[in-house]
Coordinates of C-alpha atoms (C1' of nucleotides) in Angstrom, one line a residue:
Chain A
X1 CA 8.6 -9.3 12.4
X2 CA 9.5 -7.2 15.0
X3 CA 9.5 -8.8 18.6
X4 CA 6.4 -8.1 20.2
X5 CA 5.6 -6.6 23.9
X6 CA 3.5 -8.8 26.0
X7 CA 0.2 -6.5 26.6
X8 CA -1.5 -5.1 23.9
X9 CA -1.7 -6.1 20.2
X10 CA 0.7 -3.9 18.8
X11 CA 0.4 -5.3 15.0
X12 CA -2.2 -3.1 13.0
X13 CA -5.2 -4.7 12.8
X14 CA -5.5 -6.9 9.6
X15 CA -5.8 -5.3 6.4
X16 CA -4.8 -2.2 7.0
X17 CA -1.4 -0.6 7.1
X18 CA 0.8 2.0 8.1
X19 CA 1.4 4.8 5.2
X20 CA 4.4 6.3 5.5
X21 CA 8.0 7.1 3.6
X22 CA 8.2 6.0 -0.1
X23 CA 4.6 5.1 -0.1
X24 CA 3.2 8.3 2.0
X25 CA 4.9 10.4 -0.6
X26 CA 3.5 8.3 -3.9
X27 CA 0.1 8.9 -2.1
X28 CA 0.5 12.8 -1.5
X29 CA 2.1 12.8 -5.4
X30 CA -1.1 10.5 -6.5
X31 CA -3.5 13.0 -4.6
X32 CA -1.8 15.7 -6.4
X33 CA -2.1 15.4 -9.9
X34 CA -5.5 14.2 -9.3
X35 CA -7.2 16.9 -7.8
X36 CA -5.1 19.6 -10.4
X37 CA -6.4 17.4 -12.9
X38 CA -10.5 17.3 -11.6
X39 CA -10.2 20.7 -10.4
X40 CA -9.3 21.2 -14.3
X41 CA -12.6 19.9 -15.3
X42 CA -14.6 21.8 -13.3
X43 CA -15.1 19.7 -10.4
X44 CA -15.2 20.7 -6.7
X45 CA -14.4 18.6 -4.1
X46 CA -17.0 17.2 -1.9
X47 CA -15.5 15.3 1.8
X48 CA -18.4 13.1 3.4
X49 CA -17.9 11.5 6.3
X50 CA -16.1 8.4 6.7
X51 CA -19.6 6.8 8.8
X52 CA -23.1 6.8 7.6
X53 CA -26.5 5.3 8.8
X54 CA -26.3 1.7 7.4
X55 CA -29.2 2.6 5.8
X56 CA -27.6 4.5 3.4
X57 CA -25.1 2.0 2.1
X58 CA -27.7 -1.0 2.9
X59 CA -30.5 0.6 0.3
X60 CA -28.5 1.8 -2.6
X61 CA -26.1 -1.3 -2.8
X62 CA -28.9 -4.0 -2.5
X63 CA -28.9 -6.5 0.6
X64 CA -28.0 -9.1 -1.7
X65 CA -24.6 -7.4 -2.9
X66 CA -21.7 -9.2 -1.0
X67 CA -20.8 -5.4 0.0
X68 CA -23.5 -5.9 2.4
X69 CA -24.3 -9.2 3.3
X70 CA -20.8 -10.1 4.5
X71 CA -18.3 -7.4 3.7
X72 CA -19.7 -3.8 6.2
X73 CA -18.1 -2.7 9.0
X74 CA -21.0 -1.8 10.9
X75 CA -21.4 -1.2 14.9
X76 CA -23.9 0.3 17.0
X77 CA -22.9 3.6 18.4
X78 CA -24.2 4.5 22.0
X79 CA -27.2 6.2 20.7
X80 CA -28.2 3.1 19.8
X81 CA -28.2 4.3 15.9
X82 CA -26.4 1.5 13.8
X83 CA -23.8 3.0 11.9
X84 CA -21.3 2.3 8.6
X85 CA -17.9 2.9 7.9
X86 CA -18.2 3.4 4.2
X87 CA -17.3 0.7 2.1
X88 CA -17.6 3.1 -1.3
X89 CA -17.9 6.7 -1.9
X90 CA -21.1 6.9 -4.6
X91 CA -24.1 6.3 -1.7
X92 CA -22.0 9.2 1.0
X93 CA -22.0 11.1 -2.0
X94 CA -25.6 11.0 -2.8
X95 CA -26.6 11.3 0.4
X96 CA -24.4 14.3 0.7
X97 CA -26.7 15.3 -2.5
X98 CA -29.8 15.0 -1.0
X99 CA -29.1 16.2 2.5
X100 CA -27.9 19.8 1.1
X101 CA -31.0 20.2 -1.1
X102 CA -28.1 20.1 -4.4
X103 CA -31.3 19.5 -6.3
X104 CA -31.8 23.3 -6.8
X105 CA -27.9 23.7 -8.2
X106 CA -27.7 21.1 -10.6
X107 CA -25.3 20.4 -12.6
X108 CA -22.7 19.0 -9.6
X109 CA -19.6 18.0 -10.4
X110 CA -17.9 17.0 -7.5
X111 CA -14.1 14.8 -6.4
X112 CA -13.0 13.5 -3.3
X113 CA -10.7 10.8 -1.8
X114 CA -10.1 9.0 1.2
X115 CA -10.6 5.5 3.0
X116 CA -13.2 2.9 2.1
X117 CA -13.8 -0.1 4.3
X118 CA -14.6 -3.8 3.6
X119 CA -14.2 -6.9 5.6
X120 CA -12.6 -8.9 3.2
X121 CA -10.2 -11.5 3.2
X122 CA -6.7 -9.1 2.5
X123 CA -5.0 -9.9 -0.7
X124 CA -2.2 -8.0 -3.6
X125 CA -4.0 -5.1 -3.9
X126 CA -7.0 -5.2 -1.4
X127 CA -7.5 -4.1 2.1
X128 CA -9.8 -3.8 5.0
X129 CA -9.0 0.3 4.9
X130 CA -7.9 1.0 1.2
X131 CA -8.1 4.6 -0.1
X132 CA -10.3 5.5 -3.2
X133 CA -10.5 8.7 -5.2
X134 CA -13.8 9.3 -6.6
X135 CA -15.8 11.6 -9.1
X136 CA -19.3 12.3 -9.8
X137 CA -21.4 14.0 -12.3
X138 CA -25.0 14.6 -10.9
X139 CA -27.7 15.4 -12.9
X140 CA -26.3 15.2 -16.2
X141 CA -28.6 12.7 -18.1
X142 CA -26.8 13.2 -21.7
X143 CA -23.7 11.1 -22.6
X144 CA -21.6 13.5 -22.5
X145 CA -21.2 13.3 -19.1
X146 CA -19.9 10.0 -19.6
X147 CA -17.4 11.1 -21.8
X148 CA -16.2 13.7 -19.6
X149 CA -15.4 11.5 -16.8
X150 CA -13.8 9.2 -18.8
X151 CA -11.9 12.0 -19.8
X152 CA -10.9 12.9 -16.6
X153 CA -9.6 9.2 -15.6
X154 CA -7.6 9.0 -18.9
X155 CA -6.1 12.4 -18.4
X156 CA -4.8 11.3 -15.0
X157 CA -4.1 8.1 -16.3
X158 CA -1.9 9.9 -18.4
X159 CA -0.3 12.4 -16.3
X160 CA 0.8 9.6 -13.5
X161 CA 1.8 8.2 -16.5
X162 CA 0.2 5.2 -16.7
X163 CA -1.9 5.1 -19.6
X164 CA 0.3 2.3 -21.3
X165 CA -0.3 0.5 -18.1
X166 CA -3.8 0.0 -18.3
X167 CA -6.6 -1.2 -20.8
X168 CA -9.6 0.8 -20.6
X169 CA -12.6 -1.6 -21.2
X170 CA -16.4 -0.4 -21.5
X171 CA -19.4 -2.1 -22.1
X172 CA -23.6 -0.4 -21.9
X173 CA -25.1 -2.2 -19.6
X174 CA -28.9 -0.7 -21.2
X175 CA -31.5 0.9 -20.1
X176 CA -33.9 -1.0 -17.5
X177 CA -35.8 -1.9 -20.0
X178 CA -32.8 -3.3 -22.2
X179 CA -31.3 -4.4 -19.3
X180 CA -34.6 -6.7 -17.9
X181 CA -34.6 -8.1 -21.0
X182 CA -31.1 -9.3 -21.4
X183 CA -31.1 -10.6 -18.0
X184 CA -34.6 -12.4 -18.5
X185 CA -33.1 -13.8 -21.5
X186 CA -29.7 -15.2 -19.8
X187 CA -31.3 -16.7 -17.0
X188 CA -33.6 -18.3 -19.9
X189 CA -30.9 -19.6 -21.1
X190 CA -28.4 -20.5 -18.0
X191 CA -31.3 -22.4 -16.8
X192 CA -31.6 -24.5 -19.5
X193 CA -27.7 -25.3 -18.9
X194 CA -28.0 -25.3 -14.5
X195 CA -26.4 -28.8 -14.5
X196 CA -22.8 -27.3 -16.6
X197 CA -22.8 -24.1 -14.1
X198 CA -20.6 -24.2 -11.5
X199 CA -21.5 -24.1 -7.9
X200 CA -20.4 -20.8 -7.6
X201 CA -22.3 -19.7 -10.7
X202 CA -25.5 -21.6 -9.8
X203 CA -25.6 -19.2 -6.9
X204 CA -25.1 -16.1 -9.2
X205 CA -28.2 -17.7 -11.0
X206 CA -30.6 -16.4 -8.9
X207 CA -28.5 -13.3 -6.7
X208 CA -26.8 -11.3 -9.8
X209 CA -27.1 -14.0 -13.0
X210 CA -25.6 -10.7 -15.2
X211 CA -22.2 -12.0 -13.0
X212 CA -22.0 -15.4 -14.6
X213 CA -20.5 -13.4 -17.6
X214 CA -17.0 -13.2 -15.9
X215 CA -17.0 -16.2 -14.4
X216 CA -13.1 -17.5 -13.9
X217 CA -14.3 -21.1 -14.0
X218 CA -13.5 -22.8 -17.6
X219 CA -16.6 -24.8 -17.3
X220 CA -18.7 -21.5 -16.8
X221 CA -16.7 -19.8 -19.8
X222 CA -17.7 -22.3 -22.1
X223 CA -21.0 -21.7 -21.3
X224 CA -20.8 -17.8 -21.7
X225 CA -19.5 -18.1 -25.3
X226 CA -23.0 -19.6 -26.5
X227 CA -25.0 -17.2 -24.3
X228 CA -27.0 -14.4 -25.6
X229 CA -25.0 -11.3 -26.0
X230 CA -25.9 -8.3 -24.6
X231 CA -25.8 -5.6 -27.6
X232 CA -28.6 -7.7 -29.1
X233 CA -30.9 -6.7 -26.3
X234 CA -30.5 -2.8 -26.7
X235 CA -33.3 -0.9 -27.6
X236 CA -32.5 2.0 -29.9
X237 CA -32.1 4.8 -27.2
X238 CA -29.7 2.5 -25.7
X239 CA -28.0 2.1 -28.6
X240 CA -27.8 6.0 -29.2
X241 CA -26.4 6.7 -26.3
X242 CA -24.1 4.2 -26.1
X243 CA -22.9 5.0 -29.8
X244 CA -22.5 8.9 -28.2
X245 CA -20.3 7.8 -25.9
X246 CA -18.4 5.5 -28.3
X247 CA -17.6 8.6 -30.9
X248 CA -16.6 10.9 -27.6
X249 CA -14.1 8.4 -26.9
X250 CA -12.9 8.7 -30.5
X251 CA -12.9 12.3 -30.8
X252 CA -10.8 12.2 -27.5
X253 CA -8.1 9.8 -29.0
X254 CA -9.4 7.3 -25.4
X255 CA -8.7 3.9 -26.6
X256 CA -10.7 1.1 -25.2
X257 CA -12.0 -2.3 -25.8
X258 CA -15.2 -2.7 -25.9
X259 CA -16.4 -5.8 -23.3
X260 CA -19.8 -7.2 -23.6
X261 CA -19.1 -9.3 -20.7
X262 CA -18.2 -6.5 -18.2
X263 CA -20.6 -5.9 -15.7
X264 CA -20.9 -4.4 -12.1
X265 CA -21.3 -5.9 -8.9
X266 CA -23.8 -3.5 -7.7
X267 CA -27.5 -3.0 -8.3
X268 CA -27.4 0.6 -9.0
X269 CA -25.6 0.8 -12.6
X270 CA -27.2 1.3 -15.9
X271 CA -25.8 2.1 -19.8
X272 CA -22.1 2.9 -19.3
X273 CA -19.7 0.5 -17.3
X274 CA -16.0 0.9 -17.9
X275 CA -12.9 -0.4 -16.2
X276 CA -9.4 0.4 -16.6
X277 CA -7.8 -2.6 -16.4
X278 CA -4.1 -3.9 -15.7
X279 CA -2.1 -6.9 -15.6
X280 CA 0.4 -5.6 -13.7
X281 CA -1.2 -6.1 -10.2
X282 CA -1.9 -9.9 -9.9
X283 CA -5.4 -10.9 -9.4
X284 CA -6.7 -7.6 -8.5
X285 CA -6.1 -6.1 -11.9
X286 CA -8.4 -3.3 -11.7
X287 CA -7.1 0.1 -10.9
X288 CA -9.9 2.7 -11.6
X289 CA -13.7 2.0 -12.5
X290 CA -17.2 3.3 -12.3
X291 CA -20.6 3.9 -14.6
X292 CA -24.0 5.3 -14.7
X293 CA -26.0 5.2 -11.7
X294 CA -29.4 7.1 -12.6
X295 CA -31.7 4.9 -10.5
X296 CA -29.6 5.7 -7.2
X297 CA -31.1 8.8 -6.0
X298 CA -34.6 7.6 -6.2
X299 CA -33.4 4.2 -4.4
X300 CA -32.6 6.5 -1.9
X301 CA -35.5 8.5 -1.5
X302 CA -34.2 11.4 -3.3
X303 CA -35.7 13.3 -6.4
X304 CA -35.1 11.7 -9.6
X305 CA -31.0 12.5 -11.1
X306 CA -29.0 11.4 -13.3
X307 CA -25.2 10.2 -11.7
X308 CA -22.2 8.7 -13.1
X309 CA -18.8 8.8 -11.6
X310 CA -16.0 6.5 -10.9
X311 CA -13.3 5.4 -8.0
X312 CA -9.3 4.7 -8.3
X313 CA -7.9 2.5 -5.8
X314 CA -5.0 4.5 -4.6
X315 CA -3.3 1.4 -3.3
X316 CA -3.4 -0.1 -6.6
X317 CA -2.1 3.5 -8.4
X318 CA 0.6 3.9 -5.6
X319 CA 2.3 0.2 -6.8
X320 CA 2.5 1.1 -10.3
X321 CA 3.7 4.7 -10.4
X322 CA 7.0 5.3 -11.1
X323 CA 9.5 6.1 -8.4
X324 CA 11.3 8.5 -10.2
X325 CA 7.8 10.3 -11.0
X326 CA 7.0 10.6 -7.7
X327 CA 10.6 11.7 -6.0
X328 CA 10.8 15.3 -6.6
X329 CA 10.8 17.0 -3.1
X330 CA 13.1 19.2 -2.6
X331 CA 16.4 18.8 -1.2
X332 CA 16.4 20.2 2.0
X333 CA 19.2 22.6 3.4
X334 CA 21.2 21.5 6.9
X335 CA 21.9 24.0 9.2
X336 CA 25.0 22.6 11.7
X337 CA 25.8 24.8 14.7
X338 CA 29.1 23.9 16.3
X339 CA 28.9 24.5 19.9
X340 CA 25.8 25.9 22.3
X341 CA 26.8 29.2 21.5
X342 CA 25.7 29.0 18.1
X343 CA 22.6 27.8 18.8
X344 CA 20.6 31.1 18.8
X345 CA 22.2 32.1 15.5
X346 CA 21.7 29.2 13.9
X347 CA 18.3 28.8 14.9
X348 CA 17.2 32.5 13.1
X349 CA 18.9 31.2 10.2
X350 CA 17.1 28.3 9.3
X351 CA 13.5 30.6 10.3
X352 CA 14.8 33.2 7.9
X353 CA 15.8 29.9 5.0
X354 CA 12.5 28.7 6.0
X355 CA 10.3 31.8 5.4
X356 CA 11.9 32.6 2.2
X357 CA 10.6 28.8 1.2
X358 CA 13.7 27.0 2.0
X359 CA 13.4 23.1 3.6
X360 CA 15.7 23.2 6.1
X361 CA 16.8 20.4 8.5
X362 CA 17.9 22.0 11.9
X363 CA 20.3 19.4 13.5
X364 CA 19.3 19.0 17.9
X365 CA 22.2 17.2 19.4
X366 CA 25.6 15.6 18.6
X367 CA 29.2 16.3 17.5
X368 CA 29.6 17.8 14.4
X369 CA 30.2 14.3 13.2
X370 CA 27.0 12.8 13.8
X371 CA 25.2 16.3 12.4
X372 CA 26.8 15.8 9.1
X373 CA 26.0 12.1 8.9
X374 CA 22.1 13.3 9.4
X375 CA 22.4 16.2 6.6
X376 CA 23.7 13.6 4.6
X377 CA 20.7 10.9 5.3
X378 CA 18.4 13.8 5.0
X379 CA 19.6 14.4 1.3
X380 CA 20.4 17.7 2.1
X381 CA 22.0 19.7 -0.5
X382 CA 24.1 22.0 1.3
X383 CA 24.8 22.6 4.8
X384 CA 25.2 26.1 6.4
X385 CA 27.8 25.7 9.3
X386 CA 27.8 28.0 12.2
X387 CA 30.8 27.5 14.1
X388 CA 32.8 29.9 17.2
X389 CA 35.2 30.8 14.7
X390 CA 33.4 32.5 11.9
X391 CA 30.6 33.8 14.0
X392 CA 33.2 35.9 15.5
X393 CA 33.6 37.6 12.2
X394 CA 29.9 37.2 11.1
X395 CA 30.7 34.4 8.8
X396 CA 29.3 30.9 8.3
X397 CA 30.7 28.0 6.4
X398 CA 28.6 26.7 3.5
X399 CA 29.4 22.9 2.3
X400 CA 28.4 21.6 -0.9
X401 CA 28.0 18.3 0.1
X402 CA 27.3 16.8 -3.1
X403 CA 31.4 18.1 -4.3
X404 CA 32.2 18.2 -0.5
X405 CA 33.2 22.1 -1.2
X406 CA 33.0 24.5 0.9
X407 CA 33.5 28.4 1.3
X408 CA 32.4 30.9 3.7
X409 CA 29.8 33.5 3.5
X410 CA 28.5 36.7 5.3
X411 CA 25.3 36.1 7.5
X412 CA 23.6 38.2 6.1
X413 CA 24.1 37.1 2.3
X414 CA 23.3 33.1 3.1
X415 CA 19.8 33.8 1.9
X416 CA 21.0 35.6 -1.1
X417 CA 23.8 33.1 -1.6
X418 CA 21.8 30.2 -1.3
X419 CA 19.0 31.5 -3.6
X420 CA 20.9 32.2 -6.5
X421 CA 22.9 29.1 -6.1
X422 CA 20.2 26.8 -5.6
X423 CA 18.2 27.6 -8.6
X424 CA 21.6 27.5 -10.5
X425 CA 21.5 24.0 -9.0
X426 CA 17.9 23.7 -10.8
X427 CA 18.5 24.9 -14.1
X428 CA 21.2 22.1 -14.5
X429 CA 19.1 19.5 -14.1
Chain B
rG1 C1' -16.3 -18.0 4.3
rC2 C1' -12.8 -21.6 1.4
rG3 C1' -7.7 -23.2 -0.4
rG4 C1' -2.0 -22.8 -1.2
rG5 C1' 2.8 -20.7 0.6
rU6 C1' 5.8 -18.4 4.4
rG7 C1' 7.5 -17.0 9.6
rU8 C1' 15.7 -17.0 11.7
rA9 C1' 19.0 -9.6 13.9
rG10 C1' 16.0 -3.0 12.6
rC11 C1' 15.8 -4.6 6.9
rU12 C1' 16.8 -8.5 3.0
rC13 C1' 17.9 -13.4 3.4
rA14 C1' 21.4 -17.9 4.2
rG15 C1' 21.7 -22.2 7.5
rU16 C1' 21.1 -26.6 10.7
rU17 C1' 20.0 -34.7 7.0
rG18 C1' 18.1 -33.0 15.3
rG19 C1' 24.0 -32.1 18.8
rU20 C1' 28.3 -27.2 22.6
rU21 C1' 29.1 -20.4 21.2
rA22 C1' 23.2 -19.0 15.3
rG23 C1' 25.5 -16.7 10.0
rA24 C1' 26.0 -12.9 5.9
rG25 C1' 25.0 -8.3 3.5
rC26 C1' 22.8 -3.6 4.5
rG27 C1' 21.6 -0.5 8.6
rC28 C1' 22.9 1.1 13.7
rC29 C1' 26.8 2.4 17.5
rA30 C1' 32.1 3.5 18.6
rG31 C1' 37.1 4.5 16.9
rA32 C1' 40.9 5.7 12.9
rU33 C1' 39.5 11.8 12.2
rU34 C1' 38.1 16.3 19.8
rG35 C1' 35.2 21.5 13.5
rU36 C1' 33.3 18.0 8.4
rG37 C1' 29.1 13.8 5.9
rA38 C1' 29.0 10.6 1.6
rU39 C1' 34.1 6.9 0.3
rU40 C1' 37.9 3.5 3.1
rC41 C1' 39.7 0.7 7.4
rU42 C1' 39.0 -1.5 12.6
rG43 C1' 35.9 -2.9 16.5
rG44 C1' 31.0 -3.4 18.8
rA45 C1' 25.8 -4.0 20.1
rA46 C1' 21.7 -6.5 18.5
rG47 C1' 18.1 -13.1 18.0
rU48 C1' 13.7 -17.1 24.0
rC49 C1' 15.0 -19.0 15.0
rG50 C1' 6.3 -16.3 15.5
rC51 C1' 3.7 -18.6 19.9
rC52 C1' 1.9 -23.1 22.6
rG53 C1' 2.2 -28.2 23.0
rG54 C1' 4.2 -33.3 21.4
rU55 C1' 8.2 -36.8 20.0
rU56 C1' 13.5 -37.1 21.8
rC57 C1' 19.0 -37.9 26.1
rA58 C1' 18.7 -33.3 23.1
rA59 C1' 14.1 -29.3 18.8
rU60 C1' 15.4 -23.2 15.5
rC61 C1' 15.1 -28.0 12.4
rC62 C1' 10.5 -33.5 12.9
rC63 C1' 4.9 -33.7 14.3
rG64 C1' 0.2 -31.2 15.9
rG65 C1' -2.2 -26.8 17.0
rU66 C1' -2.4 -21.6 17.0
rC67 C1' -1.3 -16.6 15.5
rA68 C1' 0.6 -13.4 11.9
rC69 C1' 1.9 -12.3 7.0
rU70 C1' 1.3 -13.5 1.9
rC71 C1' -0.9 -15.4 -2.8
rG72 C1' -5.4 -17.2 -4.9
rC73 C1' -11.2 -18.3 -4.9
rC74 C1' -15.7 -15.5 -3.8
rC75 C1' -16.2 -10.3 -4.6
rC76 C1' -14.2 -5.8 -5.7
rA77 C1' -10.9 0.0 -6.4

RNA sequence: GCGGGUGUAGCUCAGUUGGUUAGAGCGCCAGAUUGUGAUUCUGGAAGUCGCCGGUUCAAUCCCGGUCACUCGCCCCA
């Protein structure tokens, strides 16, 4: 690690970290395809602030959700109001919903990204700051809304390439009354087992028993395989829907694996739960998940609406992308003067590359030496060289520095030069 | 909140069964080449061996504590 100043604490602050380089430009490539790809299905993005009330995240997740009992950044501002740095993007979201009246402009289809907070304990794959990218439908009771946003998650799956990475698993968690039943029935039955449950479990019993179901303990997973399945408890508009859903996925050519143990953390979710699963990431395995959330709007006061939507870690995207995927900027052009006296000329060159849409690394001090050594570790393609000489006779050196050749031009063809040449340079590839 | 692993140069890592000056590769700087990078050759800078304490004639190495990172549990994207 790198030595340390005495003063103040110069490490970032547990859990989170620095973006920047390889990894700021897999984010930015990330970001990219997947707001071409929800702006493609009709969404529009939606940016809520990174704060709310604690209210808001306090009443839709459910005090007993570890989100809130032990994993909010929360402080009091100097107001006095106590506040929340989000630690998901559904309850902003919602909030968003009701504060700006959407109620009258239904259906909303909305993406957005950006960071999420939890105190947790840092791990592969999870952070204090992580970065989500999230979509909503609102008001859209039907399942077809289901099926488009699992659309959506595949097609981007697809496009970062990663479909073959991932499993996509989905399960109905019901209807309330489908899903009170199951859960009566399970804690019917893990009761009658309390002394086989492990302690972990046991506490699961009474907080969330619907968690017991992917339980990592092997005591706990015997257990599961006798306990009442869930697809016995749906009622038949359950069952409907979740058959609708089903047959979208087939018409789409989605595959999944259907999961009767998958369920979700917080209290919100009804019918469809899905998760796109890998295990390429260690224990964290997955990478983008979501579900139904109808009762959320009243839990928050609002007017009765439909929601489903789902979040991508982009941490978790960003590790298994493909470099090669995600390394397509373009090779900048280096413009070397040779002497002060160039300066001036070499600096309306680079404007004039840079205008016509040129990248263009201007050099600021050194022999000629060291400037070629920084085109070269800027991966520049060519550099333009303005030297005493050929600015006497209005000409400037052009280098190939991938052949090392060079030739002069006129000043006033480098544009014209470099145009045609570089997208000559493009078709080859 | 609970458990395991690791901490030596800017980066990746050797090493010392406790003993004078602490090692490599990459990177960086300079020169070979005062107007030419990438390749080659030569030289150089850079480390209180995470921090504090203990044992010892002597600790980077052993012991204790602490901090940081990391992996896992809980939970989650």
């Amino acid at each position: 690690m790198a030595k340390l100043q005495p003063g103040p604490k110069l490490q970032p602050v547990r859990g989170t970290h620095d973006i920047l380089g390889d990894k700021a430009r897999a984010f930015r490539f990330i970001q990219g395809v997947f707001q071409d790809v929800a702006i493609r299905f009709g969404h529009q993005e939606i940016s809520t602030p990174i704060f709310e009330f604690t209210e808001v995240f306090k009443r839709t997740l459910g005090e007993t959700s570890d989100v809130v009992s032990k994993e909010m950044y929360t402080f009091e501002d100097r107001g006095g109001e106590f506040l929340t740095l989000r630690p998901e993007y559904t309850a902003g979201i919602a909030r968003a919903f009701i504060s700006n009246g959407l109620q009258q402009s239904l259906p909303c289809k909305f993406y957005g990204f950006g960071p999420m907070f939890r105190y947790e304990r840092p791990q592969k794959g999870r952070m204090r700051q992580f970065h989500q990218m999230d979509v909503e439908i609102l008001g859209v009771p039907e399942p077809q809304a289901d099926i488009e946003v699992l659309a959506i998650a595949a097609t981007l799956l697809t496009e970062l390439k990663l479909i073959d990475d991932v499993t996509l698993e989905i399960n109905s968690l019901g209807d309330t009354e489908s899903r009170n039943d199951y859960r009566d029935a399970l804690v019917t039955y893990f009761e009658a087992h309390k002394d086989q449950l492990s302690e972990d479990s046991l506490a699961r019993l009474t907080k969330n028993p619907m968690r017991i179901l992917d339980s990592k303990d092997e005591g706990d997973r015997a257990l599961v395989e006798n306990a009442p399945r869930i697809s016995a408890y749906y009622n038949d508009p359950t069952k409907a829907f979740f058959d609708e859903v089903i047959s979208g996925l087939d018409a789409l050519d989605i595959k999944y694996v259907i999961n009767e143990r998958l369920v979700r953390g917080l209290d919100y979710y009804c019918h469809t739960a899905f998760e796109f699963i890998t295990t390429k990431l260690g224990a964290q395995g997955t990478v983008l998940a979501g579900g139904r959330y109808d009762g959320l709007m009243e839990l928050m006061g609002g007017p009765p609406t439909a929601g489903i939507g789902w979040a991508a870690g982009m941490e978790r995207m960003a590790e298994l992308v493909s470099p090669d995927l995600v390394l397509n900027e373009p090779r900048p052009i280096a413009l070397i003067p040779v002497g002060p006296d160039c300066q001036s000329e070499a600096l309306k060159i680079a404007q004039q590359l840079r205008i016509a849409g040129h990248a263009v690394h201007m050099s600021y001090k050194g022999n000629m030496k060291k400037r070629m050594k920084r085109a070269n570790n800027a991966n520049a393609n060519e550099a333009v060289i303005i030297g005493e000489d050929e600015l006497a006779r209005g000409m400037a050196t052009i280098k190939n520095l991938n052949d090392g050749k060079q030739q002069e031009i006129a000043l006033d063809k480098i544009l014209n030069y470099l145009d045609q040449y570089l997208s000559l340079e493009v078709k080859k590839r």
